[in-house]
PDB file of C-alpha atoms and ligand atoms in Angstrom:
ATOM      1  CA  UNK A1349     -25.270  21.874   2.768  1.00  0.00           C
ATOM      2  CA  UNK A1350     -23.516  19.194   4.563  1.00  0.00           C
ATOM      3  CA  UNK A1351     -20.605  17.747   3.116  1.00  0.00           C
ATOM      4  CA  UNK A1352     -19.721  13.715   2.892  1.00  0.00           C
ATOM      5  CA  UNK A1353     -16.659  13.457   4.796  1.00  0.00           C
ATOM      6  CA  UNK A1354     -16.157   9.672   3.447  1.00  0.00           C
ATOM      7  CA  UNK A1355     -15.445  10.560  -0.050  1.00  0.00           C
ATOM      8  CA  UNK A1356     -11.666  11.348   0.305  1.00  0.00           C
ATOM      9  CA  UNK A1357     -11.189   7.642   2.213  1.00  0.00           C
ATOM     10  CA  UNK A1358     -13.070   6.345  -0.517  1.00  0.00           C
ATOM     11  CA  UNK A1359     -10.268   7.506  -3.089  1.00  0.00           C
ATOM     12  CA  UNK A1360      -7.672   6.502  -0.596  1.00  0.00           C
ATOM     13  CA  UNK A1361      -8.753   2.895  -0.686  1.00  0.00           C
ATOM     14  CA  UNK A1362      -6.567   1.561  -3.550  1.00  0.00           C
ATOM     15  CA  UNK A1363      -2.684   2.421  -3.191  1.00  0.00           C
ATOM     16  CA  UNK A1364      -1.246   4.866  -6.469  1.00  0.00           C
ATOM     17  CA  UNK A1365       1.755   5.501  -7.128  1.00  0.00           C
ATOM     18  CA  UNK A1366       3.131   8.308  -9.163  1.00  0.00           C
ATOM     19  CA  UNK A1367       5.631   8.399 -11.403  1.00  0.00           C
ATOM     20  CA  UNK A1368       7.294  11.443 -12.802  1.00  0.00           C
ATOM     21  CA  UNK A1369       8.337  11.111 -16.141  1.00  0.00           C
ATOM     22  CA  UNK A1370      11.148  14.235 -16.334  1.00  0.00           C
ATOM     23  CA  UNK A1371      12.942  12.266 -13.257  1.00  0.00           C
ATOM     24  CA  UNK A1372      13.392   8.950 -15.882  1.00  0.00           C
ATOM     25  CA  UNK A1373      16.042   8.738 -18.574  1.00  0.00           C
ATOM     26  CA  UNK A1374      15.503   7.104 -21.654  1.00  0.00           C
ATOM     27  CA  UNK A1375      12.785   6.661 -23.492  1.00  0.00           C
ATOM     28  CA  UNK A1376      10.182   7.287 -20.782  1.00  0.00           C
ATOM     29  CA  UNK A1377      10.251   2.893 -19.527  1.00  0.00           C
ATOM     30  CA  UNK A1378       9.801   2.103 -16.473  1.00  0.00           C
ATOM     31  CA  UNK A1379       9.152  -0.612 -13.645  1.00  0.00           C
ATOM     32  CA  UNK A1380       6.013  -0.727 -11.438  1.00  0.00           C
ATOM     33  CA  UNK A1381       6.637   0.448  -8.444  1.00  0.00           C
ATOM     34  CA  UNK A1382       5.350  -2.591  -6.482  1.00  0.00           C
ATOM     35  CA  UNK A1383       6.169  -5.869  -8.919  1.00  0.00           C
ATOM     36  CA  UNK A1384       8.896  -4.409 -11.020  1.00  0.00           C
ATOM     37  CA  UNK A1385       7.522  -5.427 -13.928  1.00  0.00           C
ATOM     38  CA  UNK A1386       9.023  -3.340 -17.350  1.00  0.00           C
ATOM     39  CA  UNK A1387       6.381  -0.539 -18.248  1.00  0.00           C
ATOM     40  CA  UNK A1388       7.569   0.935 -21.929  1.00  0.00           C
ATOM     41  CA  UNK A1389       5.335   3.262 -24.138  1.00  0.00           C
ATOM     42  CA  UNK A1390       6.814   1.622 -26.709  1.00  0.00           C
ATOM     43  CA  UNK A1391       4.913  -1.753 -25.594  1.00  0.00           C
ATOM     44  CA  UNK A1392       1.698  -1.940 -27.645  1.00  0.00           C
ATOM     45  CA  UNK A1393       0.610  -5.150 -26.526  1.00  0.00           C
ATOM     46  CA  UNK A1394      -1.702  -4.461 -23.456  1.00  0.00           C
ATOM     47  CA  UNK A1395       0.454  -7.002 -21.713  1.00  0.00           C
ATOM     48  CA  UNK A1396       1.766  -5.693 -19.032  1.00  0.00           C
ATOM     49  CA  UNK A1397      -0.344  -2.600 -18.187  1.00  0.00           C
ATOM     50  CA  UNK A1398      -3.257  -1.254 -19.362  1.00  0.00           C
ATOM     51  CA  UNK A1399      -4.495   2.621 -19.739  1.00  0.00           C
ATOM     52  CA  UNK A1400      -6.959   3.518 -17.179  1.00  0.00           C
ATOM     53  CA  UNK A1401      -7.526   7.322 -17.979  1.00  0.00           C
ATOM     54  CA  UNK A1402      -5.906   9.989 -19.808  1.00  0.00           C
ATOM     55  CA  UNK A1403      -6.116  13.957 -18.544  1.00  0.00           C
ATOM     56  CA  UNK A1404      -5.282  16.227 -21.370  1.00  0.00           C
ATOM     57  CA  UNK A1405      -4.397  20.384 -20.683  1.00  0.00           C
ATOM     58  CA  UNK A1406      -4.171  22.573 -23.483  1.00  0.00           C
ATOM     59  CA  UNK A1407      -4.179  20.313 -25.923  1.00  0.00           C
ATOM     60  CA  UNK A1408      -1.284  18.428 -24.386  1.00  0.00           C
ATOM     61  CA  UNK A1409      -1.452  14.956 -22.364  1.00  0.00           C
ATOM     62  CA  UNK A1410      -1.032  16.406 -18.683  1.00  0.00           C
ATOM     63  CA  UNK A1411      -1.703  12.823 -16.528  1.00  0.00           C
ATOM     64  CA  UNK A1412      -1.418   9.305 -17.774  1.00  0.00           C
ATOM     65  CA  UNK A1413      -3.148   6.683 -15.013  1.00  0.00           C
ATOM     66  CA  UNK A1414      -2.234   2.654 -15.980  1.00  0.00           C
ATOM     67  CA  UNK A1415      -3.042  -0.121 -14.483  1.00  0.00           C
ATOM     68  CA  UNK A1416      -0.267  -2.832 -13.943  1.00  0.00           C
ATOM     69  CA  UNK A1417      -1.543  -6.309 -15.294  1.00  0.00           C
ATOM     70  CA  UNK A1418       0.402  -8.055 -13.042  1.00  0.00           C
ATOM     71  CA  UNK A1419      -0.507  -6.848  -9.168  1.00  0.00           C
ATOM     72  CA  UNK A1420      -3.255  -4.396 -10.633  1.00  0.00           C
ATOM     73  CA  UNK A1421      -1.543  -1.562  -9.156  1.00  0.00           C
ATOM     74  CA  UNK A1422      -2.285   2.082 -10.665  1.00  0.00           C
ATOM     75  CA  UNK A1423       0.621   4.155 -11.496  1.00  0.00           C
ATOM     76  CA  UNK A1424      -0.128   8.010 -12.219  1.00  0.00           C
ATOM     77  CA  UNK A1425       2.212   9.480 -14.732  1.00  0.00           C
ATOM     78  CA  UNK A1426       3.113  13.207 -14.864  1.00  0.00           C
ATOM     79  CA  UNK A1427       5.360  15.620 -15.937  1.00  0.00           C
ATOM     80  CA  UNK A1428       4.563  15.217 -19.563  1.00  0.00           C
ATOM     81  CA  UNK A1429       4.236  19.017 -19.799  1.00  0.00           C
ATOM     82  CA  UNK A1430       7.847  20.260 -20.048  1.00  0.00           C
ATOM     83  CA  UNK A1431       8.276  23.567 -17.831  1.00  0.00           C
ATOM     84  CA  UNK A1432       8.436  26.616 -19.934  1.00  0.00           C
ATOM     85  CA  UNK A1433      11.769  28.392 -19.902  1.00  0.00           C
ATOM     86  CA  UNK A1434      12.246  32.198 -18.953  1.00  0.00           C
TER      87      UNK A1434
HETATM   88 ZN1  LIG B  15       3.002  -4.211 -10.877  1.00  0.00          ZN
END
């Protein structure tokens, strides 16, 4: 078996930046890392971002990946799963 070295430079091609959502007070807005525009969940009107893909775990949203309408940048959302406490 011989193994494509070019896929991982393929993925790296388009910048994304990750935002983790238990480091953000509030209501879970943000701005986009490159054009500052406001990125709310509360904003239902496509707007200013759009979803790109959704990964659910265990029945619970895990990863959130947007697109910013403005400079098309993708923004990666975690930390939706709250840490369990021992
Ligand atoms: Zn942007």
């Amino acid at each position: 078996m011989v193994f494509n070295m070019m896929k991982k430079a393929d993925v790296k091609k388009s910048v994304m930046y990750t935002i983790d959502l238990t480091k953000i007070d509030g209501d879970g807005a943000f701005t986009c890392p490159k054009c500052g525009t406001l990125i709310s969940p509360d904003d239902e009107t496509d707007e200013n971002y759009q979803i790109v893909e959704t990964k659910v775990k265990d029945d619970e949203l895990a990863e959130l990946i947007l697109m910013c309408n403005k400079c098309r940048s993708t923004i990666k959302l975690v930390g939706f799963l709250s840490q369990p406490i021992e």
